[in-house]
């Protein structure tokens, strides 16, 4: 956004730290995704915030994968996350993994055991949960809490050596079973998981819990500003406790409101459900709020960065209207998308006074919004054209500025035509519209006196290419599917995808550029799909020209 805006609260913190010389004037942030799914638009906000802050103040950002749960993680997710961050336009200083620190984290745990601040617990998950108490009642210590440091060190080493099965023992921090903060009631630090890790293989069979690995990884990397979403506020006291007891770099956590977007879900678990149960094609289905889905749908990095800038950084949760995201992509594509003609619901027009064997070449600008039009392309024109079925009516009402018998329109970049008659089939469906054209009305050379109010698009029958066009809409038909009474999947929009298998497009679109946005004149913004081939062109609608969803 070009207009001046005031600093957000995180920028104010960074500027104050720079002014006072905290961290020696150094700014180092990190983006710490878990590689257990694809990134979505909410992560895009976090990416733009972490990388944007560092860029603005001459700092750097680490990309660190929190890969502490081998059961749910996959190298596919790692690769997709890296691709998404790069596509958004950011470069990380270091590519790091929590698994890089498994040895250090183990040593940290040993330090806490020696200090009497961690112990091996043989209780089951259910017993531990019960012994933690409730928000209004203190927890109760069990018999394992009093184990000696020597016994705990031996048991922890045996856990590491694979002596016990999954779930047999855990390592817990000994903090405060009466704390009003439930996260401080002897939280788990390590659990046994005999599972293959995508980076460390079978070296480890114990893995640190997220709450133990996260803050310590920030400290190891000497992150100056550890930025998290609001749900991590109750975890902050625990992160600080670990840092203080271990006497390591005091990385400080700051929290901001996560992005909530209406007409979708942002939970990775729910998005995974949509994929595994076949409600969508995959993580990059163009209806998904994933960055890869938005990319495939035709969203641009600039539009997503603009969206993240517009919604700002807040300390309170709020729901953002998806129409703002759609506004941002329209704004961007209006300036960058090339204009082309495509007829999605075709009906044939015959210009009866145009020579049968003649083909004429018309000129169309690529983008009239840009000075000079960004060049243009030749458009073949002939006696037979495809036009949109909705551009003709047998009995047009007043103020219908398209075609009906006796009505005239301009054909975009071509001539003015007047409808004289039409042909029907045996079922009474209109199959052909017959018109005459005014030779002196050619676009750019119009010498006639006839002026018309309507302009319609068209494609030459002899030169048209066939394409499949996919009209995508919002995935859910209610604003907050997660907040409704029933299963969120019951609110899926049955019209979120409509496939038109026989659209006719300008022959120039046969060489459409992958990743480029095209405005199909009067129809919306479209992009080539990844499944498109030379033999079968497939275009996805990115967004309509106007917002068709009006608040009920």
Short mmCIF file of C-alpha atoms in Angstrom, two decimals:
data_model
loop_
_atom_site.label_atom_id
_atom_site.label_comp_id
_atom_site.label_asym_id
_atom_site.label_seq_id
_atom_site.Cartn_x
_atom_site.Cartn_y
_atom_site.Cartn_z
CA UNK A 1 0.00 0.00 0.00
CA UNK A 2 1.38 3.39 -0.92
CA UNK A 3 -0.27 5.66 1.66
CA UNK A 4 1.53 6.41 4.90
CA UNK A 5 0.44 4.37 7.89
CA UNK A 6 1.35 4.44 11.55
CA UNK A 7 3.70 1.86 13.02
CA UNK A 8 2.17 -1.38 14.30
CA UNK A 9 2.97 -2.42 17.87
CA UNK A 10 5.74 -4.82 16.76
CA UNK A 11 7.45 -2.11 14.71
CA UNK A 12 7.29 0.17 17.75
CA UNK A 13 8.98 -2.54 19.87
CA UNK A 14 11.72 -3.10 17.28
CA UNK A 15 12.37 0.64 16.89
CA UNK A 16 12.63 1.06 20.67
CA UNK A 17 15.05 -1.91 20.89
CA UNK A 18 17.18 -0.40 18.13
CA UNK A 19 17.11 3.01 19.84
CA UNK A 20 18.30 1.55 23.18
CA UNK A 21 20.87 -0.74 21.56
CA UNK A 22 19.24 -3.93 22.82
CA UNK A 23 20.84 -7.02 21.20
CA UNK A 24 23.57 -4.71 19.90
CA UNK A 25 21.29 -3.25 17.24
CA UNK A 26 20.77 -6.68 15.72
CA UNK A 27 17.38 -7.91 14.42
CA UNK A 28 16.89 -11.63 13.82
CA UNK A 29 13.41 -13.11 13.39
CA UNK A 30 12.35 -16.60 12.36
CA UNK A 31 9.45 -18.28 10.62
CA UNK A 32 8.98 -21.66 12.37
CA UNK A 33 6.47 -23.90 10.50
CA UNK A 34 5.80 -27.50 11.43
CA UNK A 35 6.29 -29.66 8.32
CA UNK A 36 2.99 -31.52 8.84
CA UNK A 37 0.89 -29.87 6.14
CA UNK A 38 0.84 -27.17 3.48
CA UNK A 39 0.98 -23.49 4.43
CA UNK A 40 -2.22 -21.44 4.18
CA UNK A 41 -3.09 -17.74 3.94
CA UNK A 42 -2.75 -17.41 7.74
CA UNK A 43 0.88 -18.52 7.47
CA UNK A 44 1.33 -15.96 4.68
CA UNK A 45 0.52 -13.25 7.21
CA UNK A 46 3.17 -14.65 9.57
CA UNK A 47 5.71 -14.93 6.73
CA UNK A 48 5.09 -11.33 5.62
CA UNK A 49 5.35 -10.15 9.24
CA UNK A 50 8.56 -11.97 10.18
CA UNK A 51 10.41 -11.40 6.92
CA UNK A 52 8.93 -7.91 6.48
CA UNK A 53 10.06 -6.72 9.92
CA UNK A 54 13.59 -7.95 9.34
CA UNK A 55 13.72 -6.40 5.86
CA UNK A 56 12.43 -3.04 7.09
CA UNK A 57 15.03 -2.79 9.85
CA UNK A 58 18.04 -4.30 8.09
CA UNK A 59 17.82 -7.64 9.88
CA UNK A 60 17.55 -11.27 8.82
CA UNK A 61 15.05 -14.12 9.12
CA UNK A 62 15.70 -17.81 9.66
CA UNK A 63 13.43 -20.47 8.21
CA UNK A 64 13.29 -23.13 10.92
CA UNK A 65 11.23 -26.28 10.64
CA UNK A 66 9.84 -27.45 13.98
CA UNK A 67 10.23 -31.12 13.11
CA UNK A 68 9.74 -32.70 16.55
CA UNK A 69 6.92 -35.09 15.64
CA UNK A 70 8.18 -37.66 13.09
CA UNK A 71 4.78 -39.39 12.85
CA UNK A 72 3.10 -36.42 11.11
CA UNK A 73 6.00 -34.93 9.17
CA UNK A 74 7.06 -35.41 5.58
CA UNK A 75 9.75 -34.07 3.23
CA UNK A 76 6.90 -33.19 0.80
CA UNK A 77 5.70 -30.59 3.31
CA UNK A 78 9.23 -29.24 3.79
CA UNK A 79 9.63 -28.73 0.04
CA UNK A 80 6.21 -27.12 -0.35
CA UNK A 81 6.90 -24.67 2.50
CA UNK A 82 10.22 -23.59 0.98
CA UNK A 83 8.53 -23.10 -2.41
CA UNK A 84 5.76 -20.99 -0.83
CA UNK A 85 8.14 -18.68 1.05
CA UNK A 86 10.25 -18.12 -2.09
CA UNK A 87 7.16 -17.57 -4.24
CA UNK A 88 5.94 -14.87 -1.83
CA UNK A 89 9.21 -13.09 -2.54
CA UNK A 90 11.29 -13.75 0.57
CA UNK A 91 14.76 -15.21 1.14
CA UNK A 92 15.81 -16.73 4.46
CA UNK A 93 19.23 -16.24 6.05
CA UNK A 94 19.52 -19.86 7.25
CA UNK A 95 17.52 -23.01 6.66
CA UNK A 96 17.36 -24.72 10.03
CA UNK A 97 15.51 -27.56 11.76
CA UNK A 98 14.65 -28.24 15.39
CA UNK A 99 16.22 -31.65 14.69
CA UNK A 100 19.55 -29.83 14.20
CA UNK A 101 19.39 -29.23 17.96
CA UNK A 102 18.35 -32.69 19.19
CA UNK A 103 21.75 -33.23 20.86
CA UNK A 104 21.69 -29.79 22.49
CA UNK A 105 18.10 -30.20 23.63
CA UNK A 106 18.98 -33.56 25.17
CA UNK A 107 21.88 -31.93 26.99
CA UNK A 108 19.55 -29.15 28.21
CA UNK A 109 17.21 -31.82 29.61
CA UNK A 110 20.13 -33.46 31.42
CA UNK A 111 21.05 -30.08 32.99
CA UNK A 112 17.50 -29.69 34.30
CA UNK A 113 17.51 -33.25 35.69
CA UNK A 114 20.80 -32.57 37.50
CA UNK A 115 19.29 -29.37 38.95
CA UNK A 116 16.34 -31.39 40.26
CA UNK A 117 14.03 -29.58 37.82
CA UNK A 118 13.01 -32.52 35.64
CA UNK A 119 11.97 -36.10 36.32
CA UNK A 120 11.00 -39.31 34.52
CA UNK A 121 7.33 -40.16 35.03
CA UNK A 122 5.91 -43.66 34.44
CA UNK A 123 2.29 -42.51 34.65
CA UNK A 124 -0.11 -42.94 31.75
CA UNK A 125 -1.34 -39.90 29.78
CA UNK A 126 -4.71 -40.20 31.52
CA UNK A 127 -3.11 -40.28 34.97
CA UNK A 128 -0.93 -37.27 34.20
CA UNK A 129 -3.96 -35.31 32.98
CA UNK A 130 -5.91 -36.15 36.14
CA UNK A 131 -2.97 -35.30 38.43
CA UNK A 132 -2.62 -31.85 36.84
CA UNK A 133 -5.84 -30.75 38.53
CA UNK A 134 -8.20 -28.14 37.13
CA UNK A 135 -7.92 -24.37 36.56
CA UNK A 136 -9.47 -23.90 40.03
CA UNK A 137 -7.80 -26.84 41.85
CA UNK A 138 -4.07 -27.47 42.25
CA UNK A 139 -2.49 -30.59 40.81
CA UNK A 140 -1.29 -33.48 42.95
CA UNK A 141 2.27 -34.86 42.89
CA UNK A 142 2.76 -38.57 42.16
CA UNK A 143 5.36 -41.00 43.51
CA UNK A 144 7.73 -40.45 40.55
CA UNK A 145 8.12 -36.70 41.20
CA UNK A 146 10.47 -37.46 44.12
CA UNK A 147 12.94 -39.60 42.15
CA UNK A 148 16.58 -38.69 42.71
CA UNK A 149 18.62 -36.92 40.04
CA UNK A 150 20.77 -40.06 39.67
CA UNK A 151 17.76 -42.31 39.05
CA UNK A 152 16.24 -39.80 36.59
CA UNK A 153 19.52 -39.52 34.66
CA UNK A 154 19.74 -43.30 34.34
CA UNK A 155 16.08 -43.70 33.27
CA UNK A 156 16.34 -40.83 30.77
CA UNK A 157 19.47 -42.38 29.24
CA UNK A 158 17.64 -45.74 29.00
CA UNK A 159 14.69 -44.00 27.30
CA UNK A 160 17.15 -42.58 24.75
CA UNK A 161 18.73 -46.00 24.24
CA UNK A 162 15.41 -47.55 23.28
CA UNK A 163 14.91 -49.68 26.39
CA UNK A 164 11.21 -48.79 26.78
CA UNK A 165 8.20 -48.94 24.45
CA UNK A 166 6.16 -45.92 23.31
CA UNK A 167 4.15 -44.39 26.15
CA UNK A 168 6.00 -46.24 28.92
CA UNK A 169 7.69 -43.13 30.30
CA UNK A 170 7.93 -39.38 29.73
CA UNK A 171 10.30 -36.70 30.97
CA UNK A 172 8.52 -33.83 32.76
CA UNK A 173 9.75 -30.46 34.00
CA UNK A 174 9.32 -29.95 37.73
CA UNK A 175 7.81 -26.47 37.86
CA UNK A 176 4.68 -25.77 39.95
CA UNK A 177 1.67 -28.08 40.28
CA UNK A 178 -0.31 -25.26 41.90
CA UNK A 179 0.35 -22.65 39.22
CA UNK A 180 -2.75 -20.88 37.84
CA UNK A 181 -1.09 -21.37 34.42
CA UNK A 182 -1.82 -25.02 33.51
CA UNK A 183 1.23 -25.03 31.19
CA UNK A 184 3.49 -24.73 34.24
CA UNK A 185 2.06 -27.79 36.00
CA UNK A 186 5.01 -30.08 35.29
CA UNK A 187 4.73 -30.05 31.50
CA UNK A 188 6.04 -32.89 29.32
CA UNK A 189 9.48 -32.35 27.85
CA UNK A 190 10.15 -35.69 26.09
CA UNK A 191 8.08 -38.66 24.95
CA UNK A 192 9.11 -42.03 23.52
CA UNK A 193 8.33 -42.48 19.81
CA UNK A 194 9.92 -45.36 17.94
CA UNK A 195 9.36 -43.64 14.60
CA UNK A 196 11.57 -42.89 11.58
CA UNK A 197 12.41 -39.18 11.32
CA UNK A 198 12.66 -37.56 7.87
CA UNK A 199 16.09 -36.10 8.73
CA UNK A 200 17.59 -38.03 11.67
CA UNK A 201 16.36 -41.45 10.55
CA UNK A 202 16.31 -43.93 13.45
CA UNK A 203 18.98 -42.18 15.55
CA UNK A 204 16.42 -41.06 18.11
CA UNK A 205 13.48 -42.82 19.73
CA UNK A 206 12.71 -39.98 22.14
CA UNK A 207 11.56 -36.64 20.81
CA UNK A 208 11.25 -33.25 22.53
CA UNK A 209 7.79 -31.77 22.96
CA UNK A 210 7.04 -28.64 20.94
CA UNK A 211 6.99 -26.47 24.08
CA UNK A 212 10.47 -27.62 25.06
CA UNK A 213 12.02 -27.42 21.58
CA UNK A 214 10.45 -24.15 20.45
CA UNK A 215 11.77 -21.62 22.95
CA UNK A 216 15.16 -23.30 23.24
CA UNK A 217 15.60 -23.31 19.45
CA UNK A 218 14.94 -19.56 19.48
CA UNK A 219 17.57 -19.19 22.22
CA UNK A 220 20.14 -21.36 20.40
CA UNK A 221 19.74 -19.23 17.26
CA UNK A 222 19.74 -16.03 19.37
CA UNK A 223 16.47 -14.85 17.85
CA UNK A 224 15.90 -11.25 19.00
CA UNK A 225 12.16 -11.08 18.33
CA UNK A 226 10.24 -14.34 18.56
CA UNK A 227 6.85 -13.57 17.03
CA UNK A 228 3.95 -15.97 17.68
CA UNK A 229 0.18 -15.94 17.45
CA UNK A 230 -2.03 -15.17 20.45
CA UNK A 231 -2.65 -18.80 21.45
CA UNK A 232 1.00 -18.95 22.59
CA UNK A 233 0.53 -16.33 25.32
CA UNK A 234 0.00 -18.98 28.06
CA UNK A 235 3.13 -20.81 26.82
CA UNK A 236 5.37 -17.75 27.23
CA UNK A 237 5.85 -18.21 31.00
CA UNK A 238 7.10 -21.76 30.40
CA UNK A 239 9.50 -20.67 27.61
CA UNK A 240 10.89 -17.99 29.97
CA UNK A 241 11.21 -20.51 32.81
CA UNK A 242 13.28 -22.91 30.66
CA UNK A 243 15.50 -20.04 29.47
CA UNK A 244 16.08 -18.77 33.02
CA UNK A 245 16.85 -22.23 34.47
CA UNK A 246 19.21 -23.08 31.61
CA UNK A 247 20.79 -19.60 31.65
CA UNK A 248 20.74 -19.33 27.85
CA UNK A 249 20.09 -16.44 25.42
CA UNK A 250 16.90 -14.64 26.54
CA UNK A 251 14.93 -14.73 23.31
CA UNK A 252 11.69 -12.79 23.93
CA UNK A 253 8.29 -13.77 22.59
CA UNK A 254 5.71 -11.30 21.25
CA UNK A 255 2.21 -12.30 20.20
CA UNK A 256 -0.10 -11.03 17.46
CA UNK A 257 -3.60 -12.03 16.32
CA UNK A 258 -3.70 -14.86 13.81
CA UNK A 259 -5.60 -14.43 10.56
CA UNK A 260 -9.19 -15.65 10.51
CA UNK A 261 -10.84 -15.55 7.09
CA UNK A 262 -14.55 -16.09 6.53
CA UNK A 263 -16.03 -18.74 4.19
CA UNK A 264 -13.11 -21.07 4.88
CA UNK A 265 -11.33 -23.05 7.61
CA UNK A 266 -7.78 -22.41 8.79
CA UNK A 267 -7.16 -25.51 10.88
CA UNK A 268 -4.47 -27.75 9.31
CA UNK A 269 -6.31 -30.74 10.74
CA UNK A 270 -9.52 -29.75 8.98
CA UNK A 271 -7.73 -28.93 5.73
CA UNK A 272 -6.06 -32.37 5.87
CA UNK A 273 -9.53 -33.90 6.36
CA UNK A 274 -10.80 -32.17 3.22
CA UNK A 275 -7.87 -33.65 1.29
CA UNK A 276 -7.91 -37.20 2.69
CA UNK A 277 -11.70 -37.54 2.42
CA UNK A 278 -11.70 -36.34 -1.19
CA UNK A 279 -13.77 -33.17 -0.76
CA UNK A 280 -11.03 -31.37 -2.71
CA UNK A 281 -8.49 -32.59 -5.25
CA UNK A 282 -5.40 -32.01 -3.10
CA UNK A 283 -3.67 -29.44 -0.90
CA UNK A 284 -3.31 -27.18 -3.95
CA UNK A 285 -6.95 -27.40 -5.01
CA UNK A 286 -7.76 -23.80 -6.12
CA UNK A 287 -10.61 -23.65 -3.57
CA UNK A 288 -8.25 -24.30 -0.65
CA UNK A 289 -6.88 -21.37 1.40
CA UNK A 290 -3.38 -22.86 1.04
CA UNK A 291 -0.70 -20.71 -0.57
CA UNK A 292 -0.23 -23.42 -3.22
CA UNK A 293 -4.00 -23.45 -3.84
CA UNK A 294 -4.11 -19.66 -4.20
CA UNK A 295 -1.09 -19.81 -6.53
CA UNK A 296 -2.76 -22.43 -8.73
CA UNK A 297 -5.95 -20.36 -8.77
CA UNK A 298 -4.00 -17.41 -10.16
CA UNK A 299 -3.33 -15.28 -7.09
CA UNK A 300 -0.09 -13.31 -7.26
CA UNK A 301 2.56 -12.82 -4.56
CA UNK A 302 1.98 -9.05 -4.78
CA UNK A 303 -1.76 -9.44 -4.09
CA UNK A 304 -1.17 -11.60 -1.02
CA UNK A 305 1.51 -9.25 0.36
CA UNK A 306 -0.86 -6.32 -0.23
CA UNK A 307 -3.65 -8.19 1.59
CA UNK A 308 -1.38 -8.91 4.58
CA UNK A 309 -0.35 -5.25 4.64
CA UNK A 310 -3.96 -4.03 4.53
CA UNK A 311 -5.21 -6.23 7.38
CA UNK A 312 -2.35 -5.02 9.59
CA UNK A 313 -1.04 -6.48 12.82
CA UNK A 314 -3.41 -6.57 15.78
CA UNK A 315 -3.43 -7.89 19.34
CA UNK A 316 -7.07 -8.99 19.21
CA UNK A 317 -8.66 -11.77 17.18
CA UNK A 318 -11.01 -10.68 14.41
CA UNK A 319 -12.61 -12.15 11.29
CA UNK A 320 -11.38 -10.79 7.95
CA UNK A 321 -13.77 -10.76 5.01
CA UNK A 322 -12.48 -12.84 2.10
CA UNK A 323 -13.80 -10.11 -0.22
CA UNK A 324 -10.78 -8.01 0.84
CA UNK A 325 -8.45 -10.75 -0.45
CA UNK A 326 -10.47 -10.84 -3.68
CA UNK A 327 -10.26 -7.03 -3.91
CA UNK A 328 -6.45 -7.22 -3.65
CA UNK A 329 -6.12 -9.73 -6.51
CA UNK A 330 -8.52 -7.72 -8.70
CA UNK A 331 -6.46 -4.58 -8.05
CA UNK A 332 -3.25 -6.37 -9.05
CA UNK A 333 -4.60 -8.23 -12.07
CA UNK A 334 -6.35 -5.15 -13.42
CA UNK A 335 -2.87 -3.66 -13.86
CA UNK A 336 -1.07 -6.81 -15.01
CA UNK A 337 -3.50 -9.22 -16.70
CA UNK A 338 -3.65 -9.32 -20.49
CA UNK A 339 -7.12 -8.97 -22.01
CA UNK A 340 -8.39 -11.83 -24.14
CA UNK A 341 -11.78 -13.00 -25.41
CA UNK A 342 -13.34 -16.29 -24.38
CA UNK A 343 -16.90 -17.46 -24.93
CA UNK A 344 -17.97 -19.71 -22.06
CA UNK A 345 -21.57 -20.55 -23.10
CA UNK A 346 -21.39 -20.36 -26.90
CA UNK A 347 -24.05 -19.72 -29.51
CA UNK A 348 -23.23 -19.13 -33.18
CA UNK A 349 -23.61 -15.75 -34.89
CA UNK A 350 -23.63 -15.58 -38.70
CA UNK A 351 -22.93 -12.19 -40.31
CA UNK A 352 -24.97 -12.71 -43.47
CA UNK A 353 -23.54 -9.77 -45.46
CA UNK A 354 -19.89 -10.61 -44.69
CA UNK A 355 -17.99 -12.46 -47.48
CA UNK A 356 -17.94 -16.22 -46.83
CA UNK A 357 -14.28 -16.91 -47.52
CA UNK A 358 -12.82 -13.74 -46.08
CA UNK A 359 -10.76 -13.42 -42.87
CA UNK A 360 -9.84 -10.05 -41.48
CA UNK A 361 -7.32 -9.24 -38.74
CA UNK A 362 -8.40 -7.00 -35.89
CA UNK A 363 -6.10 -5.55 -33.24
CA UNK A 364 -6.64 -5.85 -29.50
CA UNK A 365 -4.58 -4.19 -26.76
CA UNK A 366 -3.04 -6.42 -24.12
CA UNK A 367 -3.86 -4.08 -21.25
CA UNK A 368 -5.68 -0.74 -21.73
CA UNK A 369 -4.98 0.11 -18.05
CA UNK A 370 -1.29 0.51 -18.85
CA UNK A 371 0.06 3.40 -20.88
CA UNK A 372 0.87 2.05 -24.32
CA UNK A 373 -1.38 -0.95 -23.72
CA UNK A 374 1.62 -3.32 -23.23
CA UNK A 375 1.43 -4.09 -26.94
CA UNK A 376 -1.34 -6.21 -28.33
CA UNK A 377 -2.25 -9.13 -30.52
CA UNK A 378 -3.97 -9.86 -33.82
CA UNK A 379 -7.50 -11.24 -33.61
CA UNK A 380 -8.88 -13.11 -36.65
CA UNK A 381 -12.42 -12.12 -37.67
CA UNK A 382 -14.77 -13.85 -40.08
CA UNK A 383 -18.36 -14.42 -41.15
CA UNK A 384 -19.13 -16.91 -38.34
CA UNK A 385 -18.50 -16.06 -34.70
CA UNK A 386 -19.16 -17.53 -31.29
CA UNK A 387 -20.87 -15.20 -28.82
CA UNK A 388 -22.26 -15.70 -25.32
CA UNK A 389 -25.75 -17.18 -25.21
CA UNK A 390 -26.75 -14.61 -22.58
CA UNK A 391 -25.96 -11.79 -25.03
CA UNK A 392 -29.08 -12.62 -27.08
CA UNK A 393 -32.75 -12.60 -26.09
CA UNK A 394 -35.75 -13.54 -28.24
CA UNK A 395 -37.89 -10.92 -26.52
CA UNK A 396 -35.48 -8.41 -25.00
CA UNK A 397 -36.83 -6.06 -22.31
CA UNK A 398 -36.29 -2.30 -22.42
CA UNK A 399 -32.72 -1.26 -21.60
CA UNK A 400 -31.32 -4.59 -22.82
CA UNK A 401 -28.27 -3.25 -24.62
CA UNK A 402 -27.23 -6.48 -26.27
CA UNK A 403 -28.78 -8.50 -29.09
CA UNK A 404 -32.38 -9.17 -30.06
CA UNK A 405 -34.13 -8.76 -33.38
CA UNK A 406 -33.67 -5.13 -34.43
CA UNK A 407 -31.02 -4.41 -31.78
CA UNK A 408 -27.40 -3.42 -32.51
CA UNK A 409 -24.17 -3.87 -30.58
CA UNK A 410 -20.48 -3.33 -31.15
CA UNK A 411 -18.35 -6.42 -31.41
CA UNK A 412 -15.25 -5.72 -29.27
CA UNK A 413 -12.35 -4.47 -31.45
CA UNK A 414 -14.44 -5.08 -34.60
CA UNK A 415 -17.72 -3.86 -36.13
CA UNK A 416 -21.23 -2.84 -35.19
CA UNK A 417 -23.76 -5.55 -36.03
CA UNK A 418 -27.55 -5.57 -36.07
CA UNK A 419 -29.61 -8.69 -35.38
CA UNK A 420 -32.13 -9.51 -38.13
CA UNK A 421 -33.30 -13.04 -37.30
CA UNK A 422 -32.51 -16.29 -35.51
CA UNK A 423 -32.81 -20.05 -36.06
CA UNK A 424 -34.32 -22.61 -33.70
CA UNK A 425 -33.99 -26.39 -33.52
CA UNK A 426 -36.86 -28.90 -33.20
CA UNK A 427 -36.92 -28.43 -29.39
CA UNK A 428 -37.32 -24.69 -29.71
CA UNK A 429 -33.75 -23.79 -28.66
CA UNK A 430 -32.09 -20.90 -30.45
CA UNK A 431 -29.10 -22.31 -32.36
CA UNK A 432 -28.01 -19.43 -34.59
CA UNK A 433 -28.31 -15.65 -34.66
CA UNK A 434 -28.23 -13.89 -38.01
CA UNK A 435 -26.87 -10.36 -38.18
CA UNK A 436 -25.61 -7.80 -40.68
CA UNK A 437 -22.58 -5.61 -40.12
CA UNK A 438 -21.75 -2.00 -41.02
CA UNK A 439 -18.48 -2.04 -43.00
CA UNK A 440 -17.78 1.61 -42.07
CA UNK A 441 -18.02 0.92 -38.31
CA UNK A 442 -14.67 -0.83 -37.81
CA UNK A 443 -13.09 -0.09 -34.43
CA UNK A 444 -10.54 2.69 -34.73
CA UNK A 445 -11.82 3.61 -38.19
CA UNK A 446 -15.51 4.23 -37.42
CA UNK A 447 -16.95 6.67 -39.95
CA UNK A 448 -20.62 5.78 -39.43
CA UNK A 449 -23.18 7.78 -37.49
CA UNK A 450 -24.73 4.80 -35.70
CA UNK A 451 -23.86 4.77 -32.00
CA UNK A 452 -24.64 1.76 -29.78
CA UNK A 453 -24.69 1.38 -26.00
CA UNK A 454 -23.57 -2.24 -25.78
CA UNK A 455 -20.26 -3.98 -26.58
CA UNK A 456 -19.96 -7.77 -26.55
CA UNK A 457 -17.04 -10.16 -26.99
CA UNK A 458 -16.74 -12.90 -29.59
CA UNK A 459 -14.42 -15.51 -31.04
CA UNK A 460 -14.05 -16.48 -34.72
CA UNK A 461 -15.52 -19.95 -35.32
CA UNK A 462 -12.84 -20.81 -37.88
CA UNK A 463 -9.96 -19.87 -35.58
CA UNK A 464 -11.26 -20.61 -32.08
CA UNK A 465 -9.52 -23.04 -29.75
CA UNK A 466 -11.50 -25.21 -27.34
CA UNK A 467 -10.76 -25.08 -23.63
CA UNK A 468 -12.05 -26.42 -20.35
CA UNK A 469 -12.86 -23.55 -18.01
CA UNK A 470 -13.19 -24.11 -14.26
CA UNK A 471 -15.30 -21.60 -12.38
CA UNK A 472 -14.22 -21.66 -8.73
CA UNK A 473 -16.19 -20.11 -5.91
CA UNK A 474 -15.99 -20.05 -2.11
CA UNK A 475 -15.49 -23.46 -0.55
CA UNK A 476 -18.13 -22.97 2.16
CA UNK A 477 -21.56 -21.41 2.00
CA UNK A 478 -21.53 -20.01 5.56
CA UNK A 479 -19.21 -17.36 6.97
CA UNK A 480 -17.76 -19.37 9.85
CA UNK A 481 -18.13 -23.12 9.17
CA UNK A 482 -16.08 -24.07 12.25
CA UNK A 483 -18.42 -22.15 14.52
CA UNK A 484 -21.66 -23.80 13.36
CA UNK A 485 -23.45 -26.56 15.29
CA UNK A 486 -22.84 -29.41 12.82
CA UNK A 487 -19.72 -30.94 11.29
CA UNK A 488 -17.93 -28.20 9.32
CA UNK A 489 -18.03 -30.35 6.14
CA UNK A 490 -21.83 -30.10 6.08
CA UNK A 491 -21.44 -26.46 5.07
CA UNK A 492 -19.36 -27.12 1.95
CA UNK A 493 -20.61 -25.10 -1.01
CA UNK A 494 -21.95 -27.59 -3.64
CA UNK A 495 -21.33 -24.92 -6.31
CA UNK A 496 -17.72 -24.21 -5.38
CA UNK A 497 -16.60 -25.68 -8.72
CA UNK A 498 -18.40 -25.58 -12.05
CA UNK A 499 -16.64 -27.09 -15.08
CA UNK A 500 -17.37 -25.79 -18.57
CA UNK A 501 -15.89 -28.36 -20.90
CA UNK A 502 -16.54 -26.65 -24.23
CA UNK A 503 -15.58 -22.98 -24.06
CA UNK A 504 -14.16 -21.22 -27.12
CA UNK A 505 -11.12 -19.00 -26.72
CA UNK A 506 -9.04 -16.68 -28.90
CA UNK A 507 -6.37 -18.62 -30.77
CA UNK A 508 -3.71 -16.48 -29.02
CA UNK A 509 -4.61 -18.20 -25.73
CA UNK A 510 -3.28 -21.50 -27.14
CA UNK A 511 0.14 -20.14 -26.11
CA UNK A 512 -0.98 -18.78 -22.72
CA UNK A 513 1.93 -18.31 -20.31
CA UNK A 514 1.82 -20.50 -17.17
CA UNK A 515 1.48 -18.36 -14.05
CA UNK A 516 0.25 -15.31 -15.98
CA UNK A 517 -3.12 -13.71 -15.32
CA UNK A 518 -5.58 -13.12 -18.16
CA UNK A 519 -8.77 -11.12 -18.07
CA UNK A 520 -11.40 -12.90 -20.13
CA UNK A 521 -13.23 -9.75 -21.18
CA UNK A 522 -16.52 -9.34 -19.27
CA UNK A 523 -16.05 -12.75 -17.59
CA UNK A 524 -13.35 -12.48 -14.93
CA UNK A 525 -9.67 -13.18 -14.36
CA UNK A 526 -8.26 -16.57 -15.33
CA UNK A 527 -4.98 -18.47 -15.38
CA UNK A 528 -3.70 -21.66 -16.98
CA UNK A 529 -4.09 -24.72 -14.72
CA UNK A 530 -1.16 -27.05 -13.98
CA UNK A 531 -3.04 -29.92 -15.68
CA UNK A 532 -3.41 -27.95 -18.92
CA UNK A 533 -1.78 -29.49 -22.02
CA UNK A 534 -1.43 -28.42 -25.65
CA UNK A 535 -4.19 -30.91 -26.53
CA UNK A 536 -6.47 -29.91 -23.66
CA UNK A 537 -6.23 -26.35 -22.42
CA UNK A 538 -7.58 -25.81 -18.89
CA UNK A 539 -8.16 -22.38 -17.35
CA UNK A 540 -9.03 -21.63 -13.72
CA UNK A 541 -11.07 -18.60 -12.75
CA UNK A 542 -9.06 -16.63 -10.21
CA UNK A 543 -11.81 -14.16 -9.35
CA UNK A 544 -14.87 -12.56 -10.90
CA UNK A 545 -14.68 -8.98 -12.22
CA UNK A 546 -16.97 -7.81 -9.41
CA UNK A 547 -17.85 -9.19 -5.99
CA UNK A 548 -20.90 -11.39 -6.56
CA UNK A 549 -21.39 -12.17 -2.85
CA UNK A 550 -23.61 -9.61 -1.19
CA UNK A 551 -24.14 -9.80 2.57
CA UNK A 552 -27.58 -11.24 3.21
#
